[in-house]
Amino acid sequence: MIAVENVSHRFETSGRQSHLALDDITLEITDGAFVSILGPSGCGKSTLLYIIGGFVKPTGGVARVQGRAITGPGPDRGPVFQEFALFPWKTVLGNVMYGPRQQRIPRAEAEVQVRRLIDMVGLKGYENFYPKELSGGMKQRVAIARTLAYNPSVLLMDEPFGALDAHTRTRLQNDLLNIWERDRKTVLFVTHAVDEAVFLSDKVIVMTRSPGRIKTIIDIDLPRPRKRAELLLDARYQNYVVAIERLIDDTGIDEAAR
Amino acid sequence: MMWLSRLLTPLAPLLACIGLLCVWQAASLALDTGSFPTALEALRAIPDILGDRGSLINILASLRRMAIGLALAVLIAIPLGLLMGRSRNVAAFFNPLLMVIYPVPKAALMPVIMLWLGVGDVSKTLVIFLGVSLPIIYHSFQGARAVEEKMLWSGAAMGMSASRRMLRIVLPAALPEILTGCRTGLVLALITMITSEMIARQSGAGNILFNAMDMAQYDTVFAMILIVGAMGIILDAAFERLRAMLVRWSDAGRAIPLSYS
Amino acid sequence: MARRHFPDMLLGLAPILMLIALWQVIVWSGTAPVALLPSPFSVFARFSAQLLRPEFHHEIAATLMRLFAGFAIAVVLGVSIGLAAAVKPVVDAVVKPLVRILAPVPKVALYPALLLTLGFDHASKISLVAADALFPILLATYYGASMVEQKLIWSAMAAGTPRAQIIWKIVLPASLPSILTGCRIGLVISSIVVFLAEMITSTDGLGHMLVQAARTFQTVDMFVPLITISLLGLILNAALHLLRRYLLKGFAEI
Ligand SMILES: Nc1ncnc2c1ncn2[C@@H]1O[C@H](COP(=O)(O)OP(=O)(O)OP(=O)(O)O)[C@@H](O)[C@H]1O
Ligand SMILES: [Mg+2]
């Protein structure tokens, strides 16, 4: 279980001012849950993810995994960053192999798994390409494969499908759901797309404009396994999407009215 | 903690200086050979050198040659570099020539040039000019090449002639890079000056160094090293001030000192 | 790619050939006495003749040995100090002011001190080369390492890389483009400085050849070491360029 308890984060910015990015966030994510975070740009979604990843120490409150306070990153929590962050000096294969090799899995064994993953994200044949030779969407898929390769039990995904075309995005959403249904990983998924959040998640967290607070948490009560074609026609799905979109609109109006 | 670091930061170079002198002092005391004076002995010898009319005039003459060589280089190298940066053909024309000249130590041309032009000011100034030109050409070239095409287009759309665009758009846009080149050139001019004087053995700071060494006046040798080192640090710091003033709008303030001669 | 560069190369050869032609014309016209300006043919003839002589090989070997020794020391020290300063604030606090002070000091001025403390043999020349090549490499490493993208480091940490290994596994390869740029500058400086040191005091090496020829007014022989060092510089630069291309295959612009 991931528990975020009264977490706040204040950035020291230039000119000796400070900026409150997160304000008193409290939430619990049960093991195996698929949770999405929605909110306006700059509301602190990435920051919250970094705190759970152990990359950033919150200036207030505490975040825990399995009851223990998070003190740093670990291979139990795998991030997929908004900016891909691939190693430019390694090929696609080298990038995806990095995690398993760090876990001291023998090269031959790791390579079999890694090639299967690369195939899954649709990059078979690109194993020996360098990141600079890939398109934005392809890089994003390598980044996802690289994180999946060391088999973290929690996935922290920051707009992982943001750079993808609609077609690949749909395919990878299905693939992600398949992996999740098979391995029951905990997934924390930041996105701007409301339909994507509803389609994938058990829970959708809506955040307010900066300073980021939790506005509402909505349980998505739709049957699994989810089939896209069926869901799109389902009135409950449509209602969720419309309701959440309205909530996010409100968040903007709130701010303007103040 | 905060106030301590705020107090220490501007003083750090000074502390570093004192630290280096202390290490020197300790090393020379530990080694205790006749040819390695202590830092204090060297420092004490400085007033003697600077007080001596002959050496002072010598050093000032060196600095004058350096200034002239540097000024000439700036006048010729900047326009050439800018042209190379804006014209592919000009760049292709000069690049290989510069590549061939690049690894040749300019001060090593001293014996050859001395044969032609004698050992006077002209030879030494020419060598400094040659030594300094290359980095200035190179940085002006890089600076001009990086100027955004769109800026020039909008200039052309406003009806600026090609030469005006060069003067009004390319030159200011490339200025941070050019000044980086000039800063490198300045340190380089000092190095070339000293080296050519060491080789020519006629006059100047480099000559004083080796004369003192021949006469086993080791205090003077090390004092002279301190003087030359201080000249490098002072010139560099002064130019850095000037540069920061001229290009306040730019943040590209990092120079990799290319100290070759 | 190669085809497009071909006319560029011809254009670039032109000024070099023109300079040699001008040189020849001056010699023919008789405005300069041959004792001061030998013809380019006699210089190139002497250069090719020298290339076959083992004594000349010995001079080149002596110069190259000092050059590589000094350069290697500079690379090892520059890269390790640069990396350490970029990742450890404590090291940074000590290194930064020292570099501020030492980088603009003309290192040749230290040469007499090196001669007096290390003797007139190889050690003093190698130290001078190392001292001169050190700072560009150190600074390039420092800037490269401080610019490494935070998320690369985070990605590696999340994959289970121990903190102590991050510097070798991530920071070093990520700053390699910058380090190699520094090495390129350092290499040119090394070739220049080794020659100068040999000119000032030495019993062998290319610089010594030049001084020797100058003392006996053998102008033809004065040009030979100059041409040699220029060619050596070109060859070393080309070799480094190939190494760079190989090591930086994955990086965007080379
Ligand atoms: N390193 C930093 N220093 C100072 N302020 C920062 C830093 N990183 C983020 N911020 C500020 O914190 C706030 C939240 O940033 P964050 O990146 O978490 O937003 P986000 O919700 O992920 O936005 P987006 O949807 O655009 O990715 C922003 O207002 C940003 O300006
Ligand atoms: Mg974000």
XYZ file of C-alpha atoms in Angstrom, chain B residues 17-219:
203
model
C 45.791 31.974 -3.166
C 46.830 31.935 0.462
C 46.361 28.163 0.566
C 48.588 27.685 -2.478
C 51.273 29.918 -0.999
C 51.121 27.948 2.259
C 51.526 24.653 0.403
C 54.476 26.127 -1.463
C 56.015 27.377 1.772
C 55.651 23.971 3.394
C 56.971 22.122 0.340
C 60.083 24.267 0.025
C 60.784 23.986 3.746
C 60.375 20.212 3.535
C 62.535 19.791 0.439
C 65.081 22.361 1.580
C 67.123 22.569 -1.628
C 68.985 25.699 -2.606
C 67.112 26.063 -5.891
C 63.616 26.126 -4.396
C 63.049 29.258 -2.302
C 60.124 29.562 0.066
C 57.036 31.534 -0.826
C 58.016 34.298 1.597
C 61.455 34.667 0.008
C 59.855 34.931 -3.432
C 57.306 37.474 -2.239
C 60.083 39.541 -0.685
C 61.903 39.635 -4.027
C 58.952 41.150 -5.886
C 59.513 44.778 -4.813
C 63.128 44.532 -5.998
C 62.030 43.554 -9.494
C 59.252 46.104 -9.748
C 61.465 48.770 -8.177
C 64.222 48.224 -10.699
C 63.751 50.761 -13.517
C 65.273 48.473 -16.140
C 63.049 45.482 -15.431
C 59.964 47.633 -15.062
C 60.509 49.255 -18.452
C 61.198 45.804 -19.849
C 57.936 44.423 -18.558
C 55.959 47.469 -19.673
C 57.435 47.155 -23.160
C 56.291 43.531 -23.202
C 52.789 44.566 -22.240
C 52.722 47.241 -24.940
C 53.668 44.713 -27.634
C 51.030 42.417 -26.280
C 48.353 45.119 -26.446
C 49.261 46.019 -30.035
C 49.319 42.380 -31.164
C 45.998 41.727 -29.495
C 44.385 44.860 -30.952
C 45.533 43.980 -34.474
C 44.253 40.444 -34.067
C 40.867 41.672 -32.882
C 40.571 44.044 -35.844
C 41.324 41.344 -38.407
C 40.047 38.167 -36.786
C 36.529 39.298 -35.877
C 35.463 40.351 -39.403
C 37.054 37.221 -40.873
C 35.335 34.974 -38.349
C 31.958 36.634 -38.913
C 32.277 36.263 -42.685
C 33.188 32.611 -42.272
C 30.180 32.130 -40.057
C 27.751 33.580 -42.579
C 29.184 32.149 -45.786
C 29.667 28.470 -46.356
C 32.215 29.112 -49.096
C 34.352 31.486 -47.070
C 34.331 28.924 -44.274
C 35.289 26.088 -46.616
C 38.060 28.269 -48.015
C 39.736 29.154 -44.738
C 38.974 26.196 -42.488
C 41.664 23.763 -43.707
C 44.303 26.493 -43.679
C 43.422 27.278 -40.077
C 43.477 23.565 -39.246
C 47.035 23.360 -40.573
C 48.162 26.437 -38.653
C 46.331 25.461 -35.457
C 48.791 22.907 -34.018
C 51.893 24.927 -34.911
C 53.195 26.713 -31.817
C 53.200 30.336 -32.895
C 56.057 31.173 -30.548
C 58.076 28.489 -32.355
C 57.961 30.701 -35.441
C 60.051 33.161 -33.448
C 63.440 31.886 -34.718
C 62.201 31.951 -38.330
C 60.609 35.381 -38.028
C 63.678 36.669 -36.207
C 65.734 35.726 -39.243
C 63.492 37.830 -41.458
C 62.522 40.755 -39.300
C 65.214 40.837 -36.613
C 64.681 40.534 -32.879
C 62.863 43.835 -32.458
C 59.320 44.747 -31.549
C 57.967 43.863 -34.982
C 58.804 40.145 -34.701
C 57.431 39.800 -31.209
C 54.257 41.703 -31.986
C 53.734 39.622 -35.121
C 54.074 36.389 -33.161
C 51.553 37.584 -30.584
C 49.202 38.598 -33.384
C 49.475 35.135 -34.954
C 48.983 33.380 -31.644
C 45.912 35.329 -30.662
C 44.070 35.459 -33.991
C 43.064 31.819 -34.169
C 40.780 31.523 -31.133
C 39.181 34.876 -31.934
C 38.493 33.770 -35.506
C 37.160 30.479 -34.233
C 34.783 31.958 -31.667
C 33.548 34.700 -34.020
C 32.916 31.972 -36.570
C 30.920 29.895 -34.094
C 29.025 32.936 -32.878
C 28.079 34.116 -36.364
C 27.109 30.616 -37.422
C 24.684 30.300 -34.532
C 22.787 33.505 -35.409
C 19.211 32.657 -36.153
C 18.299 32.775 -39.815
C 14.914 34.270 -38.954
C 16.524 37.349 -37.392
C 18.367 38.025 -40.634
C 15.216 37.490 -42.666
C 13.330 40.049 -40.646
C 16.274 42.412 -41.105
C 16.188 41.881 -44.853
C 12.443 42.407 -44.857
C 12.998 45.777 -43.201
C 15.244 46.677 -46.119
C 18.656 46.341 -44.472
C 21.585 45.844 -46.822
C 23.844 42.827 -46.376
C 26.636 44.828 -44.771
C 24.221 46.574 -42.416
C 22.752 43.224 -41.424
C 26.273 42.058 -40.615
C 26.936 45.133 -38.459
C 23.518 45.484 -36.852
C 22.389 41.893 -36.412
C 25.219 39.378 -36.721
C 27.817 41.341 -34.751
C 25.657 42.010 -31.680
C 24.142 38.524 -31.731
C 27.581 36.931 -31.898
C 29.073 39.301 -29.331
C 28.999 36.913 -26.345
C 30.891 34.279 -28.333
C 33.289 36.889 -29.744
C 34.085 38.161 -26.270
C 34.683 34.620 -25.092
C 37.209 34.359 -27.919
C 38.786 37.673 -26.910
C 39.118 36.530 -23.326
C 40.890 33.403 -24.466
C 42.987 35.564 -26.775
C 43.997 37.829 -23.918
C 45.384 35.027 -21.777
C 46.951 33.589 -24.890
C 48.626 36.858 -25.765
C 50.293 36.855 -22.372
C 51.454 33.272 -22.863
C 52.806 33.932 -26.356
C 54.530 37.040 -25.106
C 56.344 35.189 -22.319
C 57.210 32.219 -24.497
C 58.571 34.248 -27.377
C 60.704 36.199 -24.918
C 61.964 32.960 -23.437
C 62.984 31.818 -26.888
C 64.375 35.097 -28.173
C 66.190 35.795 -24.868
C 66.448 39.493 -25.609
C 64.184 41.428 -23.256
C 60.904 41.225 -21.413
C 59.470 39.151 -18.601
C 60.349 35.798 -20.164
C 63.932 36.906 -20.555
C 64.187 38.115 -16.952
C 62.974 34.687 -15.841
C 65.680 32.759 -17.636
C 68.436 35.280 -17.003
C 67.753 35.006 -13.309
C 67.811 31.243 -13.626
C 71.169 31.306 -15.414
C 72.564 33.495 -12.682
C 71.090 31.202 -10.013
C 68.969 34.040 -8.546
C 66.214 31.652 -7.654
C 64.291 34.162 -5.548
